[in-house]
Amino acid sequence: MGRAVMVGRGPTGTRLFFLSTVIILTARSSRAQQGDGCGLSVLGPCSGSLSSLGYPGTYPNHTVCEWEISVPQGRRLHFRFADLDIEENNCQVNYLRIYDGIGPHRTQIVKFCGLGLNVPDLILSSGNQVTVQFMSGTHQSGRGFSLAYSTTEHPDLITCLDKGIHFTEAEFTRYCPAGCLTSVGEISGTIPHGYRDSSPVCLAAIHAGVVSNSVGGQISVVNSKGIPHYDGSLANNVSSTV
């Protein structure tokens, strides 16, 4: 039968604080993307998710995309990769870069290329502005990338592709980024029966109405024994399968 994942809101104070800051942060935050290589992306006021064009299919040749992310002064950003699969060519024509800052005076934090890369650690900015740049030249393979970001007040940030089966704790809390409705995962389950542990946790949280796609937020999860059959349903623009 497998396991079921019950998804609920995080601590009440955290939930209310996050929702109450949406209007304030939206007015003061700057978020933009430009180029012909931008995939499905949601750049929220405190968190978001980015991907290369066509992800998880092979990204196209000769494209570029830059995402400029700004959060209020005094805050910093960190990034967690869900997938990083870029064909290597000495990192000259196919690569992903993350910069501190926006504009001509930005400085490079990291540069990645290579197929099937594992980046377990959070990538941390030194300030409140970051540029993410993805460049592609001629190549044969590579899914590109998928990542999540948030302000550093959320060290328990996960990605839109993290599934219940990836967590061994009986109960845990995590922070879901904005934008997981655009993820390529598939969920099975409903409230109140819970979700199969093969389901992406944050997508299940949107289906359950625990977080919104445009904002994200803190969730609480309980792992328990699953049931033989999960009905399909449509909720909050997310379809769960039978």
PDB file of N, CA, C and O in Angstrom, residues 2-58:
ATOM      1  N   GLY A   2       2.109   1.147   0.495  1.00  0.00           N
ATOM      2  CA  GLY A   2       2.953   2.321   0.582  1.00  0.00           C
ATOM      3  C   GLY A   2       2.560   3.230   1.726  1.00  0.00           C
ATOM      4  O   GLY A   2       1.831   2.842   2.630  1.00  0.00           O
ATOM      5  N   ARG A   3       3.040   4.459   1.656  1.00  0.00           N
ATOM      6  CA  ARG A   3       2.778   5.426   2.718  1.00  0.00           C
ATOM      7  C   ARG A   3       1.907   6.557   2.206  1.00  0.00           C
ATOM      8  O   ARG A   3       1.893   6.873   1.032  1.00  0.00           O
ATOM      9  N   ALA A   4       1.195   7.167   3.126  1.00  0.00           N
ATOM     10  CA  ALA A   4       0.417   8.366   2.812  1.00  0.00           C
ATOM     11  C   ALA A   4       1.099   9.556   3.452  1.00  0.00           C
ATOM     12  O   ALA A   4       1.708   9.452   4.510  1.00  0.00           O
ATOM     13  N   VAL A   5       0.995  10.688   2.796  1.00  0.00           N
ATOM     14  CA  VAL A   5       1.573  11.930   3.301  1.00  0.00           C
ATOM     15  C   VAL A   5       0.435  12.895   3.581  1.00  0.00           C
ATOM     16  O   VAL A   5      -0.308  13.269   2.672  1.00  0.00           O
ATOM     17  N   MET A   6       0.257  13.266   4.831  1.00  0.00           N
ATOM     18  CA  MET A   6      -0.754  14.252   5.201  1.00  0.00           C
ATOM     19  C   MET A   6      -0.088  15.620   5.261  1.00  0.00           C
ATOM     20  O   MET A   6       0.915  15.803   5.954  1.00  0.00           O
ATOM     21  N   VAL A   7      -0.613  16.561   4.520  1.00  0.00           N
ATOM     22  CA  VAL A   7      -0.012  17.881   4.421  1.00  0.00           C
ATOM     23  C   VAL A   7      -0.902  18.889   5.118  1.00  0.00           C
ATOM     24  O   VAL A   7      -2.106  18.932   4.885  1.00  0.00           O
ATOM     25  N   GLY A   8      -0.307  19.727   5.965  1.00  0.00           N
ATOM     26  CA  GLY A   8      -1.056  20.763   6.646  1.00  0.00           C
ATOM     27  C   GLY A   8      -0.270  22.052   6.693  1.00  0.00           C
ATOM     28  O   GLY A   8       0.898  22.102   6.311  1.00  0.00           O
ATOM     29  N   ARG A   9      -0.912  23.101   7.151  1.00  0.00           N
ATOM     30  CA  ARG A   9      -0.232  24.382   7.293  1.00  0.00           C
ATOM     31  C   ARG A   9       0.855  24.284   8.362  1.00  0.00           C
ATOM     32  O   ARG A   9       0.762  23.504   9.282  1.00  0.00           O
ATOM     33  N   GLY A  10       1.844  25.147   8.196  1.00  0.00           N
ATOM     34  CA  GLY A  10       2.880  25.244   9.205  1.00  0.00           C
ATOM     35  C   GLY A  10       2.346  25.948  10.434  1.00  0.00           C
ATOM     36  O   GLY A  10       1.144  26.207  10.556  1.00  0.00           O
ATOM     37  N   PRO A  11       3.247  26.273  11.392  1.00  0.00           N
ATOM     38  CA  PRO A  11       2.813  26.958  12.595  1.00  0.00           C
ATOM     39  C   PRO A  11       1.995  28.196  12.263  1.00  0.00           C
ATOM     40  O   PRO A  11       2.304  28.926  11.328  1.00  0.00           O
ATOM     41  N   THR A  12       0.939  28.412  13.048  1.00  0.00           N
ATOM     42  CA  THR A  12      -0.013  29.478  12.742  1.00  0.00           C
ATOM     43  C   THR A  12       0.659  30.829  12.619  1.00  0.00           C
ATOM     44  O   THR A  12       0.398  31.603  11.715  1.00  0.00           O
ATOM     45  N   GLY A  13       1.568  31.140  13.517  1.00  0.00           N
ATOM     46  CA  GLY A  13       2.236  32.441  13.473  1.00  0.00           C
ATOM     47  C   GLY A  13       2.989  32.643  12.181  1.00  0.00           C
ATOM     48  O   GLY A  13       2.952  33.702  11.562  1.00  0.00           O
ATOM     49  N   THR A  14       3.708  31.583  11.747  1.00  0.00           N
ATOM     50  CA  THR A  14       4.461  31.677  10.506  1.00  0.00           C
ATOM     51  C   THR A  14       3.524  31.905   9.330  1.00  0.00           C
ATOM     52  O   THR A  14       3.751  32.734   8.476  1.00  0.00           O
ATOM     53  N   ARG A  15       2.447  31.145   9.291  1.00  0.00           N
ATOM     54  CA  ARG A  15       1.490  31.252   8.190  1.00  0.00           C
ATOM     55  C   ARG A  15       0.908  32.660   8.112  1.00  0.00           C
ATOM     56  O   ARG A  15       0.863  33.273   7.052  1.00  0.00           O
ATOM     57  N   LEU A  16       0.486  33.194   9.219  1.00  0.00           N
ATOM     58  CA  LEU A  16      -0.126  34.515   9.217  1.00  0.00           C
ATOM     59  C   LEU A  16       0.887  35.595   8.885  1.00  0.00           C
ATOM     60  O   LEU A  16       0.608  36.535   8.159  1.00  0.00           O
ATOM     61  N   PHE A  17       2.097  35.417   9.395  1.00  0.00           N
ATOM     62  CA  PHE A  17       3.134  36.416   9.080  1.00  0.00           C
ATOM     63  C   PHE A  17       3.406  36.446   7.586  1.00  0.00           C
ATOM     64  O   PHE A  17       3.481  37.492   6.978  1.00  0.00           O
ATOM     65  N   PHE A  18       3.535  35.243   6.994  1.00  0.00           N
ATOM     66  CA  PHE A  18       3.840  35.183   5.571  1.00  0.00           C
ATOM     67  C   PHE A  18       2.749  35.846   4.755  1.00  0.00           C
ATOM     68  O   PHE A  18       3.024  36.629   3.865  1.00  0.00           O
ATOM     69  N   LEU A  19       1.504  35.547   5.059  1.00  0.00           N
ATOM     70  CA  LEU A  19       0.419  36.128   4.281  1.00  0.00           C
ATOM     71  C   LEU A  19       0.301  37.626   4.516  1.00  0.00           C
ATOM     72  O   LEU A  19      -0.004  38.374   3.610  1.00  0.00           O
ATOM     73  N   SER A  20       0.578  38.063   5.723  1.00  0.00           N
ATOM     74  CA  SER A  20       0.405  39.477   6.016  1.00  0.00           C
ATOM     75  C   SER A  20       1.481  40.330   5.364  1.00  0.00           C
ATOM     76  O   SER A  20       1.311  41.528   5.216  1.00  0.00           O
ATOM     77  N   THR A  21       2.617  39.718   4.949  1.00  0.00           N
ATOM     78  CA  THR A  21       3.676  40.517   4.337  1.00  0.00           C
ATOM     79  C   THR A  21       3.584  40.566   2.822  1.00  0.00           C
ATOM     80  O   THR A  21       4.358  41.253   2.189  1.00  0.00           O
ATOM     81  N   VAL A  22       2.613  39.873   2.226  1.00  0.00           N
ATOM     82  CA  VAL A  22       2.566  39.809   0.770  1.00  0.00           C
ATOM     83  C   VAL A  22       2.408  41.202   0.161  1.00  0.00           C
ATOM     84  O   VAL A  22       3.133  41.587  -0.732  1.00  0.00           O
ATOM     85  N   ILE A  23       1.470  41.984   0.663  1.00  0.00           N
ATOM     86  CA  ILE A  23       1.202  43.293   0.077  1.00  0.00           C
ATOM     87  C   ILE A  23       2.417  44.205   0.251  1.00  0.00           C
ATOM     88  O   ILE A  23       2.820  44.907  -0.663  1.00  0.00           O
ATOM     89  N   ILE A  24       3.043  44.164   1.401  1.00  0.00           N
ATOM     90  CA  ILE A  24       4.198  45.030   1.660  1.00  0.00           C
ATOM     91  C   ILE A  24       5.356  44.672   0.736  1.00  0.00           C
ATOM     92  O   ILE A  24       5.943  45.523   0.090  1.00  0.00           O
ATOM     93  N   LEU A  25       5.663  43.375   0.647  1.00  0.00           N
ATOM     94  CA  LEU A  25       6.836  42.964  -0.116  1.00  0.00           C
ATOM     95  C   LEU A  25       6.620  43.099  -1.618  1.00  0.00           C
ATOM     96  O   LEU A  25       7.544  43.410  -2.343  1.00  0.00           O
ATOM     97  N   THR A  26       5.400  42.889  -2.074  1.00  0.00           N
ATOM     98  CA  THR A  26       5.146  43.006  -3.499  1.00  0.00           C
ATOM     99  C   THR A  26       5.410  44.424  -3.985  1.00  0.00           C
ATOM    100  O   THR A  26       5.944  44.644  -5.058  1.00  0.00           O
ATOM    101  N   ALA A  27       5.083  45.385  -3.171  1.00  0.00           N
ATOM    102  CA  ALA A  27       5.276  46.774  -3.558  1.00  0.00           C
ATOM    103  C   ALA A  27       6.750  47.152  -3.611  1.00  0.00           C
ATOM    104  O   ALA A  27       7.145  48.041  -4.343  1.00  0.00           O
ATOM    105  N   ARG A  28       7.604  46.461  -2.852  1.00  0.00           N
ATOM    106  CA  ARG A  28       8.996  46.860  -2.763  1.00  0.00           C
ATOM    107  C   ARG A  28       9.946  45.908  -3.469  1.00  0.00           C
ATOM    108  O   ARG A  28      11.131  46.160  -3.525  1.00  0.00           O
ATOM    109  N   SER A  29       9.453  44.807  -3.997  1.00  0.00           N
ATOM    110  CA  SER A  29      10.306  43.813  -4.622  1.00  0.00           C
ATOM    111  C   SER A  29      10.330  43.998  -6.127  1.00  0.00           C
ATOM    112  O   SER A  29       9.356  44.439  -6.734  1.00  0.00           O
ATOM    113  N   SER A  30      11.466  43.678  -6.740  1.00  0.00           N
ATOM    114  CA  SER A  30      11.606  43.773  -8.179  1.00  0.00           C
ATOM    115  C   SER A  30      11.979  42.406  -8.732  1.00  0.00           C
ATOM    116  O   SER A  30      12.925  41.793  -8.268  1.00  0.00           O
ATOM    117  N   ARG A  31      11.230  41.951  -9.739  1.00  0.00           N
ATOM    118  CA  ARG A  31      11.485  40.635 -10.294  1.00  0.00           C
ATOM    119  C   ARG A  31      11.277  40.714 -11.800  1.00  0.00           C
ATOM    120  O   ARG A  31      10.256  41.221 -12.266  1.00  0.00           O
ATOM    121  N   ALA A  32      12.249  40.250 -12.580  1.00  0.00           N
ATOM    122  CA  ALA A  32      12.125  40.336 -14.026  1.00  0.00           C
ATOM    123  C   ALA A  32      12.895  39.200 -14.664  1.00  0.00           C
ATOM    124  O   ALA A  32      13.848  38.671 -14.081  1.00  0.00           O
ATOM    125  N   GLN A  33      12.462  38.819 -15.869  1.00  0.00           N
ATOM    126  CA  GLN A  33      13.215  37.855 -16.653  1.00  0.00           C
ATOM    127  C   GLN A  33      13.220  38.317 -18.097  1.00  0.00           C
ATOM    128  O   GLN A  33      12.287  38.970 -18.565  1.00  0.00           O
ATOM    129  N   GLN A  34      14.301  37.991 -18.818  1.00  0.00           N
ATOM    130  CA  GLN A  34      14.394  38.385 -20.207  1.00  0.00           C
ATOM    131  C   GLN A  34      15.253  37.385 -20.960  1.00  0.00           C
ATOM    132  O   GLN A  34      16.145  36.764 -20.390  1.00  0.00           O
ATOM    133  N   GLY A  35      14.947  37.218 -22.243  1.00  0.00           N
ATOM    134  CA  GLY A  35      15.685  36.294 -23.076  1.00  0.00           C
ATOM    135  C   GLY A  35      14.767  35.252 -23.694  1.00  0.00           C
ATOM    136  O   GLY A  35      13.583  35.172 -23.382  1.00  0.00           O
ATOM    137  N   ASP A  36      15.337  34.425 -24.592  1.00  0.00           N
ATOM    138  CA  ASP A  36      14.554  33.432 -25.302  1.00  0.00           C
ATOM    139  C   ASP A  36      14.751  32.022 -24.754  1.00  0.00           C
ATOM    140  O   ASP A  36      14.245  31.069 -25.327  1.00  0.00           O
ATOM    141  N   GLY A  37      15.457  31.895 -23.631  1.00  0.00           N
ATOM    142  CA  GLY A  37      15.704  30.579 -23.053  1.00  0.00           C
ATOM    143  C   GLY A  37      15.047  30.383 -21.709  1.00  0.00           C
ATOM    144  O   GLY A  37      15.454  29.502 -20.940  1.00  0.00           O
ATOM    145  N   CYS A  38      14.026  31.199 -21.404  1.00  0.00           N
ATOM    146  CA  CYS A  38      13.382  31.140 -20.090  1.00  0.00           C
ATOM    147  C   CYS A  38      12.284  30.078 -20.085  1.00  0.00           C
ATOM    148  O   CYS A  38      11.404  30.079 -20.952  1.00  0.00           O
ATOM    149  N   GLY A  39      12.341  29.184 -19.119  1.00  0.00           N
ATOM    150  CA  GLY A  39      11.302  28.188 -18.960  1.00  0.00           C
ATOM    151  C   GLY A  39      10.226  28.667 -18.006  1.00  0.00           C
ATOM    152  O   GLY A  39      10.145  29.858 -17.672  1.00  0.00           O
ATOM    153  N   LEU A  40       9.388  27.745 -17.561  1.00  0.00           N
ATOM    154  CA  LEU A  40       8.325  28.076 -16.615  1.00  0.00           C
ATOM    155  C   LEU A  40       8.938  28.580 -15.317  1.00  0.00           C
ATOM    156  O   LEU A  40       9.752  27.901 -14.701  1.00  0.00           O
ATOM    157  N   SER A  41       8.562  29.760 -14.913  1.00  0.00           N
ATOM    158  CA  SER A  41       9.157  30.395 -13.741  1.00  0.00           C
ATOM    159  C   SER A  41       8.105  31.229 -13.023  1.00  0.00           C
ATOM    160  O   SER A  41       7.248  31.845 -13.660  1.00  0.00           O
ATOM    161  N   VAL A  42       8.165  31.240 -11.701  1.00  0.00           N
ATOM    162  CA  VAL A  42       7.348  32.125 -10.876  1.00  0.00           C
ATOM    163  C   VAL A  42       8.293  32.817  -9.907  1.00  0.00           C
ATOM    164  O   VAL A  42       8.985  32.164  -9.122  1.00  0.00           O
ATOM    165  N   LEU A  43       8.345  34.137  -9.982  1.00  0.00           N
ATOM    166  CA  LEU A  43       9.229  34.925  -9.133  1.00  0.00           C
ATOM    167  C   LEU A  43       8.369  35.652  -8.103  1.00  0.00           C
ATOM    168  O   LEU A  43       7.821  36.719  -8.375  1.00  0.00           O
ATOM    169  N   GLY A  44       8.214  35.048  -6.943  1.00  0.00           N
ATOM    170  CA  GLY A  44       7.384  35.619  -5.892  1.00  0.00           C
ATOM    171  C   GLY A  44       8.125  36.641  -5.069  1.00  0.00           C
ATOM    172  O   GLY A  44       9.325  36.869  -5.242  1.00  0.00           O
ATOM    173  N   PRO A  45       7.439  37.295  -4.134  1.00  0.00           N
ATOM    174  CA  PRO A  45       8.053  38.358  -3.330  1.00  0.00           C
ATOM    175  C   PRO A  45       9.111  37.867  -2.356  1.00  0.00           C
ATOM    176  O   PRO A  45      10.031  38.601  -2.025  1.00  0.00           O
ATOM    177  N   CYS A  46       8.991  36.625  -1.877  1.00  0.00           N
ATOM    178  CA  CYS A  46       9.970  36.086  -0.927  1.00  0.00           C
ATOM    179  C   CYS A  46      10.540  34.749  -1.376  1.00  0.00           C
ATOM    180  O   CYS A  46      11.470  34.239  -0.754  1.00  0.00           O
ATOM    181  N   SER A  47       9.983  34.163  -2.433  1.00  0.00           N
ATOM    182  CA  SER A  47      10.453  32.864  -2.909  1.00  0.00           C
ATOM    183  C   SER A  47       9.991  32.675  -4.341  1.00  0.00           C
ATOM    184  O   SER A  47       9.153  33.426  -4.846  1.00  0.00           O
ATOM    185  N   GLY A  48      10.537  31.659  -4.999  1.00  0.00           N
ATOM    186  CA  GLY A  48      10.125  31.387  -6.353  1.00  0.00           C
ATOM    187  C   GLY A  48      10.800  30.151  -6.897  1.00  0.00           C
ATOM    188  O   GLY A  48      11.577  29.477  -6.210  1.00  0.00           O
ATOM    189  N   SER A  49      10.510  29.841  -8.162  1.00  0.00           N
ATOM    190  CA  SER A  49      11.099  28.689  -8.823  1.00  0.00           C
ATOM    191  C   SER A  49      11.411  29.052 -10.267  1.00  0.00           C
ATOM    192  O   SER A  49      10.656  29.792 -10.907  1.00  0.00           O
ATOM    193  N   LEU A  50      12.527  28.535 -10.771  1.00  0.00           N
ATOM    194  CA  LEU A  50      12.997  28.824 -12.117  1.00  0.00           C
ATOM    195  C   LEU A  50      13.327  27.523 -12.826  1.00  0.00           C
ATOM    196  O   LEU A  50      13.738  26.549 -12.192  1.00  0.00           O
ATOM    197  N   SER A  51      13.206  27.527 -14.161  1.00  0.00           N
ATOM    198  CA  SER A  51      13.635  26.372 -14.942  1.00  0.00           C
ATOM    199  C   SER A  51      14.025  26.823 -16.335  1.00  0.00           C
ATOM    200  O   SER A  51      13.632  27.901 -16.800  1.00  0.00           O
ATOM    201  N   SER A  52      14.795  25.977 -17.004  1.00  0.00           N
ATOM    202  CA  SER A  52      15.195  26.243 -18.379  1.00  0.00           C
ATOM    203  C   SER A  52      14.044  25.921 -19.328  1.00  0.00           C
ATOM    204  O   SER A  52      13.118  25.187 -18.989  1.00  0.00           O
ATOM    205  N   LEU A  53      14.112  26.468 -20.517  1.00  0.00           N
ATOM    206  CA  LEU A  53      13.056  26.297 -21.504  1.00  0.00           C
ATOM    207  C   LEU A  53      12.920  24.821 -21.888  1.00  0.00           C
ATOM    208  O   LEU A  53      13.898  24.155 -22.212  1.00  0.00           O
ATOM    209  N   GLY A  54      11.683  24.314 -21.830  1.00  0.00           N
ATOM    210  CA  GLY A  54      11.408  22.941 -22.210  1.00  0.00           C
ATOM    211  C   GLY A  54      11.667  21.907 -21.138  1.00  0.00           C
ATOM    212  O   GLY A  54      11.463  20.712 -21.379  1.00  0.00           O
ATOM    213  N   TYR A  55      12.106  22.332 -19.942  1.00  0.00           N
ATOM    214  CA  TYR A  55      12.410  21.374 -18.881  1.00  0.00           C
ATOM    215  C   TYR A  55      11.179  20.517 -18.569  1.00  0.00           C
ATOM    216  O   TYR A  55      10.068  21.040 -18.519  1.00  0.00           O
ATOM    217  N   PRO A  56      11.339  19.185 -18.392  1.00  0.00           N
ATOM    218  CA  PRO A  56      12.579  18.402 -18.300  1.00  0.00           C
ATOM    219  C   PRO A  56      13.064  17.836 -19.629  1.00  0.00           C
ATOM    220  O   PRO A  56      13.937  16.957 -19.635  1.00  0.00           O
ATOM    221  N   GLY A  57      12.521  18.313 -20.743  1.00  0.00           N
ATOM    222  CA  GLY A  57      13.064  17.922 -22.034  1.00  0.00           C
ATOM    223  C   GLY A  57      14.391  18.622 -22.291  1.00  0.00           C
ATOM    224  O   GLY A  57      14.817  19.501 -21.532  1.00  0.00           O
ATOM    225  N   THR A  58      15.041  18.257 -23.380  1.00  0.00           N
ATOM    226  CA  THR A  58      16.325  18.867 -23.725  1.00  0.00           C
ATOM    227  C   THR A  58      16.128  20.337 -24.070  1.00  0.00           C
ATOM    228  O   THR A  58      15.254  20.692 -24.867  1.00  0.00           O
TER     229      THR A  58
END
